[in-house]
mmCIF file of C-alpha atoms and ligand atoms in Angstrom:
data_model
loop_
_atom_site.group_PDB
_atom_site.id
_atom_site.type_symbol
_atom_site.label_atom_id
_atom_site.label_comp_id
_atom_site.label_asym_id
_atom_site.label_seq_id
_atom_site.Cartn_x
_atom_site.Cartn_y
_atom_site.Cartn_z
ATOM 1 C CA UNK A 14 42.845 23.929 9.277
ATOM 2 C CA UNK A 15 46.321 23.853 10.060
ATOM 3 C CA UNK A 16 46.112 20.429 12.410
ATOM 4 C CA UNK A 17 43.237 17.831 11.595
ATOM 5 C CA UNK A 18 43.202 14.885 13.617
ATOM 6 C CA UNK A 19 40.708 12.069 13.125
ATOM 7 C CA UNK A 20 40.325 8.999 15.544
ATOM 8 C CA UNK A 21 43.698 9.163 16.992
ATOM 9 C CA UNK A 22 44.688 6.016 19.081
ATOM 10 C CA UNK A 23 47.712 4.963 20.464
ATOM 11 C CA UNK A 24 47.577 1.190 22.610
ATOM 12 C CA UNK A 25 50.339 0.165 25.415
ATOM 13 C CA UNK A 26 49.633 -3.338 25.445
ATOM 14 C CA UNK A 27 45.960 -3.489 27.035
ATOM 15 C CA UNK A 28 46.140 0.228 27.865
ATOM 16 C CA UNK A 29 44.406 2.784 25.374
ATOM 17 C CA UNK A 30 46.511 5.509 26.376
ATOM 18 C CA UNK A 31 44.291 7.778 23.311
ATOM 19 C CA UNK A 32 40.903 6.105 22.270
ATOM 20 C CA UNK A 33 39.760 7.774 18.861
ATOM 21 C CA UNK A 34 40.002 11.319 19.459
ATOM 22 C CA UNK A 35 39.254 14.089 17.132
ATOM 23 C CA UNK A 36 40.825 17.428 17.020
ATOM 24 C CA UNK A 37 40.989 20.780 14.482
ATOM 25 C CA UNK A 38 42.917 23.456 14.763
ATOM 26 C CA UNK A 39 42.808 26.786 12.928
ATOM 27 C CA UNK A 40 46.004 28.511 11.646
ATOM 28 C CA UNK A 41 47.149 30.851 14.788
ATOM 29 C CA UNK A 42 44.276 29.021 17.239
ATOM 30 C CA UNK A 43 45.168 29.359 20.875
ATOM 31 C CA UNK A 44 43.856 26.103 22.125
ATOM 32 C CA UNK A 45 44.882 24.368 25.825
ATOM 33 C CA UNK A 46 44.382 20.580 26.168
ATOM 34 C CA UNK A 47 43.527 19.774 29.953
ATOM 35 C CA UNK A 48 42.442 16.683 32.092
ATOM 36 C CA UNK A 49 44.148 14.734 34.961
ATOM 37 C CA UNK A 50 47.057 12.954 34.736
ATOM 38 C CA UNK A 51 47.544 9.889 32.622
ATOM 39 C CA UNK A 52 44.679 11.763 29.813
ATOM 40 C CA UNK A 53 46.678 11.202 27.302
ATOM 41 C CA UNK A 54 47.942 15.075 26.736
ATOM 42 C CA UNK A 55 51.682 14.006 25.742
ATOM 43 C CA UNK A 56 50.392 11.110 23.982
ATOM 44 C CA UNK A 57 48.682 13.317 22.246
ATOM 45 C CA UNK A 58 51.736 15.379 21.414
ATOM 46 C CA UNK A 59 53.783 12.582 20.867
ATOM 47 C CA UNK A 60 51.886 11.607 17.886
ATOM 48 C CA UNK A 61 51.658 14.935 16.202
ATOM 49 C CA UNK A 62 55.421 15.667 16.555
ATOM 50 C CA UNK A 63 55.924 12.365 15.150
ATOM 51 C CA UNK A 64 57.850 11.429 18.023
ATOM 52 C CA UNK A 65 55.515 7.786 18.359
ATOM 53 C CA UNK A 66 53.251 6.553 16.294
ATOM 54 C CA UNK A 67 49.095 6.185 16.295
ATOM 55 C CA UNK A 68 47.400 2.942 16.525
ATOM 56 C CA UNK A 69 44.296 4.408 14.803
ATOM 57 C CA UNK A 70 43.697 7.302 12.691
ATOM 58 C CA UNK A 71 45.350 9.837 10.773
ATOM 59 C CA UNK A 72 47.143 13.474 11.158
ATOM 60 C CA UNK A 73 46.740 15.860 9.118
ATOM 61 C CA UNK A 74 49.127 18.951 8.925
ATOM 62 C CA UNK A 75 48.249 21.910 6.602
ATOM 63 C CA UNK A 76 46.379 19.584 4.849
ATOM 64 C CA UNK A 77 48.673 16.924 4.175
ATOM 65 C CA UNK A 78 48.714 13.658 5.595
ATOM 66 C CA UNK A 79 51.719 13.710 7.613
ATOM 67 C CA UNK A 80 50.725 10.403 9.450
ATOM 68 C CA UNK A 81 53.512 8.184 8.178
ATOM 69 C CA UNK A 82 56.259 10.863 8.045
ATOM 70 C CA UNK A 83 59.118 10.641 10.731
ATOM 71 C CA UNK A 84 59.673 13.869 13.317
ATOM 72 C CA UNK A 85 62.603 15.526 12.395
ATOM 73 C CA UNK A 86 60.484 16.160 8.556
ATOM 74 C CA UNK A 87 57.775 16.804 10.923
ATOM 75 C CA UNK A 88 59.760 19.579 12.166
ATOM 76 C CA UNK A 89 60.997 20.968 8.721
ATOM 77 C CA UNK A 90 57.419 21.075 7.812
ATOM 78 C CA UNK A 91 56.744 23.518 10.659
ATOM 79 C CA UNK A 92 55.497 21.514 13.959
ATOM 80 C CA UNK A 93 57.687 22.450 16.743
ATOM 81 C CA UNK A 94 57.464 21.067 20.293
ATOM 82 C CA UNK A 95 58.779 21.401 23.961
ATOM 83 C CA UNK A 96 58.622 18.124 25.872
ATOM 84 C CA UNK A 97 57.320 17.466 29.393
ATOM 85 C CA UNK A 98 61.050 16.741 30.560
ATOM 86 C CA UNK A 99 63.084 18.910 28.743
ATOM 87 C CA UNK A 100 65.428 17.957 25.732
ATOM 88 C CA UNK A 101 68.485 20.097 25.065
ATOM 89 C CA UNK A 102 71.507 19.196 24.416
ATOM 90 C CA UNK A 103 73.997 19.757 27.877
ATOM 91 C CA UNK A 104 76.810 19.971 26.672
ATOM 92 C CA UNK A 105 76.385 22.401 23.920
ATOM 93 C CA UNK A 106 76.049 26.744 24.983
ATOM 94 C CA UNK A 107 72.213 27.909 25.277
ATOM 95 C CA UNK A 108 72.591 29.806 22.383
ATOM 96 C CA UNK A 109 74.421 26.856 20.007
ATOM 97 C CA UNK A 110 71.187 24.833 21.242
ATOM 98 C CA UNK A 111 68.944 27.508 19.841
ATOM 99 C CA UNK A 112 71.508 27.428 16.423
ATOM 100 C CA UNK A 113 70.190 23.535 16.725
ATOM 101 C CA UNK A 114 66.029 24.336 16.912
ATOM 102 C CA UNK A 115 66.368 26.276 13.958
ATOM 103 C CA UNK A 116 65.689 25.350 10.455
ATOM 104 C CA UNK A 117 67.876 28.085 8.508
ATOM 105 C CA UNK A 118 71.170 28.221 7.888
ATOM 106 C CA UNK A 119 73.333 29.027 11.060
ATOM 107 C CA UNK A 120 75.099 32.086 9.868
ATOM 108 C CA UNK A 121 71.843 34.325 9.140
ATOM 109 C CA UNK A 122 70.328 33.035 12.157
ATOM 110 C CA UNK A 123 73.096 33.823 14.907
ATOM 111 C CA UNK A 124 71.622 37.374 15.691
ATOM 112 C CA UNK A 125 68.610 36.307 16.027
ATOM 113 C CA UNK A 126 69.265 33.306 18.043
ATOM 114 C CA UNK A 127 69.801 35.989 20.259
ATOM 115 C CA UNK A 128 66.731 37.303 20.042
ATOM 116 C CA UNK A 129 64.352 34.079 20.615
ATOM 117 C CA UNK A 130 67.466 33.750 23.847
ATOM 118 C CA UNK A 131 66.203 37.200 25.045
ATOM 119 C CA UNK A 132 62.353 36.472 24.436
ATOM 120 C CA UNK A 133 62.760 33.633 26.803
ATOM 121 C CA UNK A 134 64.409 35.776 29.561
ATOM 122 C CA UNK A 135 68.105 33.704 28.665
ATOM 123 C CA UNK A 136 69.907 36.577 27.203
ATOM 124 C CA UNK A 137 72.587 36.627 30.363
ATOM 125 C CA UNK A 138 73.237 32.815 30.025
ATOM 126 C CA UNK A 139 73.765 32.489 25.636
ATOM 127 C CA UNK A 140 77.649 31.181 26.480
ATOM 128 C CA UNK A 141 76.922 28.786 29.298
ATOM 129 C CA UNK A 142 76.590 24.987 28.890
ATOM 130 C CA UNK A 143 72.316 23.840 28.803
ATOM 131 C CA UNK A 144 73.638 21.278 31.528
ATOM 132 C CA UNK A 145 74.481 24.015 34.066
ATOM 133 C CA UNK A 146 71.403 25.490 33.374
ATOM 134 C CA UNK A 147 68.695 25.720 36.085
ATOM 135 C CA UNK A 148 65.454 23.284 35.837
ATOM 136 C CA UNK A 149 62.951 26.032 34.777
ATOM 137 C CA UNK A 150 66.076 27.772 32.173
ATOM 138 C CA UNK A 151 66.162 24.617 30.671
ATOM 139 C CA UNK A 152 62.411 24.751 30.122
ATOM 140 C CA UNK A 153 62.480 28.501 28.822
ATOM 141 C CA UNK A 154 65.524 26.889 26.467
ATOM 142 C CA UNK A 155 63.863 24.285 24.858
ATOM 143 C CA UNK A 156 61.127 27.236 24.525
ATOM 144 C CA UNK A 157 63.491 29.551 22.434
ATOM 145 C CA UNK A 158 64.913 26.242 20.624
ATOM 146 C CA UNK A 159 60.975 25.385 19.086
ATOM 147 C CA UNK A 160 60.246 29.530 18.451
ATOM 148 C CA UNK A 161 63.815 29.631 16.550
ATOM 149 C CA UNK A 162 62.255 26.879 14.481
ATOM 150 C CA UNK A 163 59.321 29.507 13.497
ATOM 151 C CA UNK A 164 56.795 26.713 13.308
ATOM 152 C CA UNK A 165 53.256 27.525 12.216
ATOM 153 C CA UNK A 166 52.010 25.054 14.787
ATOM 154 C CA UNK A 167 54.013 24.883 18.175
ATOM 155 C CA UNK A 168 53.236 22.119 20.801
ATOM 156 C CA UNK A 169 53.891 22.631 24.312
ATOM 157 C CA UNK A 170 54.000 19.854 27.247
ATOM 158 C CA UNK A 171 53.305 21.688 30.565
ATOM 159 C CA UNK A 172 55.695 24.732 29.781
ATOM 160 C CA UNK A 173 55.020 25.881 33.448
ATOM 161 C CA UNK A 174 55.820 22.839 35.060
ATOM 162 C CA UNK A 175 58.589 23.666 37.947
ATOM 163 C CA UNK A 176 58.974 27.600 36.874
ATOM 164 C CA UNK A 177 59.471 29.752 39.783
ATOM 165 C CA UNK A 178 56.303 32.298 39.904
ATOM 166 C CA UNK A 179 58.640 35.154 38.092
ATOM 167 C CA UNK A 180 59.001 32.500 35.236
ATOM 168 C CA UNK A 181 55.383 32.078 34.765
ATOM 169 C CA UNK A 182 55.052 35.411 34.392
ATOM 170 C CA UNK A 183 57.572 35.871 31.418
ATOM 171 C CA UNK A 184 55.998 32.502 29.780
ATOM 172 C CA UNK A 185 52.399 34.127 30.344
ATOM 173 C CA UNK A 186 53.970 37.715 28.298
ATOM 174 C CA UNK A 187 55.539 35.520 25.934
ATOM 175 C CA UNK A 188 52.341 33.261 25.232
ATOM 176 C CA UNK A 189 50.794 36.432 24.986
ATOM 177 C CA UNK A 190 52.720 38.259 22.386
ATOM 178 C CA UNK A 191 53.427 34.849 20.290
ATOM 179 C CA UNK A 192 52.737 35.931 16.347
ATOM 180 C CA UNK A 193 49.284 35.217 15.222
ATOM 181 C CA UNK A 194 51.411 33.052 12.577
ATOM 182 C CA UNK A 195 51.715 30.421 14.994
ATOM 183 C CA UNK A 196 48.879 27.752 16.203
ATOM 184 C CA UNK A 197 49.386 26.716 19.629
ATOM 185 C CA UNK A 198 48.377 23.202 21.326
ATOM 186 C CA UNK A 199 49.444 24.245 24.803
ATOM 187 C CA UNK A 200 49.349 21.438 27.436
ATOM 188 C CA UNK A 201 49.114 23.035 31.201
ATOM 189 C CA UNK A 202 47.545 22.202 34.357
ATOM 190 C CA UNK A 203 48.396 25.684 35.809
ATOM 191 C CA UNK A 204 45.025 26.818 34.695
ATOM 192 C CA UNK A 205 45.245 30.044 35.370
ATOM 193 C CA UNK A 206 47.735 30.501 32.466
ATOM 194 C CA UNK A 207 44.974 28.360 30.257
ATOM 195 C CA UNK A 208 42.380 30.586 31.351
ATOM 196 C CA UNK A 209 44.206 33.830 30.142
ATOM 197 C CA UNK A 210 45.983 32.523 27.337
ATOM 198 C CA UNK A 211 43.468 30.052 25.053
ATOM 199 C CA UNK A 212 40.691 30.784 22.881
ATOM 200 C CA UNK A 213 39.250 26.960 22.999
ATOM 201 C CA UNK A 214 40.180 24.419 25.714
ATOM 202 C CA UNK A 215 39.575 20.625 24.987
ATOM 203 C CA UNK A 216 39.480 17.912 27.261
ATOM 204 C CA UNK A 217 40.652 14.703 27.963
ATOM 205 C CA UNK A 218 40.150 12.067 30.639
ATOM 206 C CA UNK A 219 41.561 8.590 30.257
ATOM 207 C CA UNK A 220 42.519 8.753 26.701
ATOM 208 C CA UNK A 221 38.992 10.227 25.350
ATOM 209 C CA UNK A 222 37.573 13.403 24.409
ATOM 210 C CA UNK A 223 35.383 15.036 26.665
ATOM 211 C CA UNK A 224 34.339 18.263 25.482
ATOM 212 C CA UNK A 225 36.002 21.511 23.174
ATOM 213 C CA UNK A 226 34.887 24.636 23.951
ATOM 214 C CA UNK A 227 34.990 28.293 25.050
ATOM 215 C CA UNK A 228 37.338 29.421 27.820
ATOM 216 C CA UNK A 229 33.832 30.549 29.373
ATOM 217 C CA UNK A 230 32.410 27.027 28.365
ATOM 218 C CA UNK A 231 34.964 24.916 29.879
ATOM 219 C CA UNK A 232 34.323 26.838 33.106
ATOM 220 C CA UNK A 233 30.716 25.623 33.459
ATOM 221 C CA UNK A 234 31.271 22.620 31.427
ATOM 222 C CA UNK A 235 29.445 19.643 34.067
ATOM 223 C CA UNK A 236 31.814 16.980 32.164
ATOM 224 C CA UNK A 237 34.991 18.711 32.803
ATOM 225 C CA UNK A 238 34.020 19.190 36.677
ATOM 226 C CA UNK A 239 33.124 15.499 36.206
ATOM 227 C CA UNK A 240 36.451 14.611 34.944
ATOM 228 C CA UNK A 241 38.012 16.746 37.057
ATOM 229 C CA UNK A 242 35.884 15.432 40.489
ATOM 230 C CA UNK A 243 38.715 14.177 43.032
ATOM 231 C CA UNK A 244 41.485 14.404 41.277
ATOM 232 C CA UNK A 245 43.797 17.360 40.957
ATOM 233 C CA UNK A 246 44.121 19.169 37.710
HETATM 234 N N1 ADP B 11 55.636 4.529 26.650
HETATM 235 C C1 ADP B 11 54.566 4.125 27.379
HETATM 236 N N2 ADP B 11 54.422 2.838 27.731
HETATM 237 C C2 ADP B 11 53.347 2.428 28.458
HETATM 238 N N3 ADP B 11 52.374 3.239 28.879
HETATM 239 C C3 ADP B 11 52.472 4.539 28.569
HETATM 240 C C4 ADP B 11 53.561 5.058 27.800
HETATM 241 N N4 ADP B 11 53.383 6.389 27.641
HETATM 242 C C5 ADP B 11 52.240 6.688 28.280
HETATM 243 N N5 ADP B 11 51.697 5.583 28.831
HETATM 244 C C6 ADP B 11 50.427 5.534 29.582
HETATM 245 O O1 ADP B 11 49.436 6.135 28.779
HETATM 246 C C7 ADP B 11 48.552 6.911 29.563
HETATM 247 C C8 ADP B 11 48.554 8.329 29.075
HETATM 248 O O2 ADP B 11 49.829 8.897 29.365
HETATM 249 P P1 ADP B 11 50.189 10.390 29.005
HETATM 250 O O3 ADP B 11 49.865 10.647 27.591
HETATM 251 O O4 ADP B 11 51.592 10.609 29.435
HETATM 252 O O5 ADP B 11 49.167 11.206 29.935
HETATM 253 P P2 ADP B 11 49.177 12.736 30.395
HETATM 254 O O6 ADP B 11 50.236 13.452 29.631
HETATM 255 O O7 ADP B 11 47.797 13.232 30.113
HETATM 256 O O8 ADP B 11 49.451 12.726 31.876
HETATM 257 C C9 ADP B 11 49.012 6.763 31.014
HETATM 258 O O9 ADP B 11 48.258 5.743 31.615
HETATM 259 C C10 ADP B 11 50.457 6.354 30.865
HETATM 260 O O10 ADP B 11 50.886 5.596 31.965
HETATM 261 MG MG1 MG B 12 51.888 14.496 30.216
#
């Protein structure tokens, strides 16, 4: 397994924002995490990037415990991340932001920050400054930023969030031609792009696991519809 997670918890106060959950991923698994808002899904991020730490339980990455070790070594091991507001850094070019997601030295990697730029659709914008950016540019940045990283595991916070329909379309191509090298943990609400793009969809609903399954599973699953009843996805 490339992620093993066992009774994850994270409290706010009185709030169980994640209440023991369980999760395994194989190396190169396509796997969406779903349920309404306030589930848990960035929590759930959060503690695998390292970015906050668990109450309960432990995470294990390529089977090491990396429960105790900070984010940016987190990184270096191979987890990369987008966040559900995106982080890069404004004042710096798109392309000297992708220089900053990667993990080898800058000279080798210039052409081919290039590259991950053009995979995202950025290749017109590699001199101007992340803060001029557009919303959904910034989003396809911080995309290009994790790949240039070349994790084996990549997390991503509701990549489609705010894309114009043309950008969904590029993110769907590029989800779809990601190397089998790289697990993904793909947190989306826009469920058609789930629905194409996962081989296993697990859910949450106020902090708890609900039910892993099938793509075709998950669509007939009565607890998902039941977690799902009156509330927008
Ligand atoms: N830093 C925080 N402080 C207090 N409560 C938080 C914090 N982060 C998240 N929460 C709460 O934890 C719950 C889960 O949040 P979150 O993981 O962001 O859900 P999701 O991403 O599924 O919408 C929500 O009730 C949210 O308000
Ligand atoms: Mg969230």
């Amino acid at each position: 397994m490339i992620l093993r997670v066992e009774n994850l918890g994270r409290r706010y106060g009185d709030l169980a924002a994640l209440d023991g959950v369980a999760l395994q991923l194989r190396p190169g698994e396509r796997r969406a995490l779903i349920g309404p808002n306030g589930a848990g899904k960035s929590t759930l991020l959060n503690l695998v990037a390292g970015a906050q730490r668990p109450t309960t339980g432990r995470i294990h990455f390529n089977d090491r415990d990396v429960t105790r070790i900070g984010p940016a070594r987190r990184a270096r091991l191979g987890i990369g991340r987008t966040h559900q507001h995106p982080a890069v850094y404004p004042t710096l070019t798109a392309m000297d932001n992708v220089l900053v997601g990667a993990r080898r030295p800058w000279g080798r990697l210039r052409p081919n920050a290039r590259e991950y730029l053009a995979t995202v659709g950025l290749a017109d914008v590699a001199g101007v400054r992340a803060g001029s950016l557009s919303h959904g540019q910034r989003r396809q940045l911080e995309l290009a930023m994790a790949l240039a990283g070349e994790p084996a595991l990549l997390l991503l916070d509701e990549p489609a969030a705010g894309l114009a329909p043309p950008e969904v379309e590029l993110l769907a191509g590029l989800l779809a031609t990601m190397p089998k090298t790289v697990a993904v943990l793909l947190v989306e609400h826009h469920l058609d792009l789930v629905y194409g793009f996962a081989d296993n969809v697990t859910v949450l609903h106020s902090g708890r696991h609900v039910h892993t399954g099938t793509v075709a599973e998950t669509r007939r699953s009565p607890e998902v519809k039941a977690a799902y009843a009156g509330v927008t996805p």
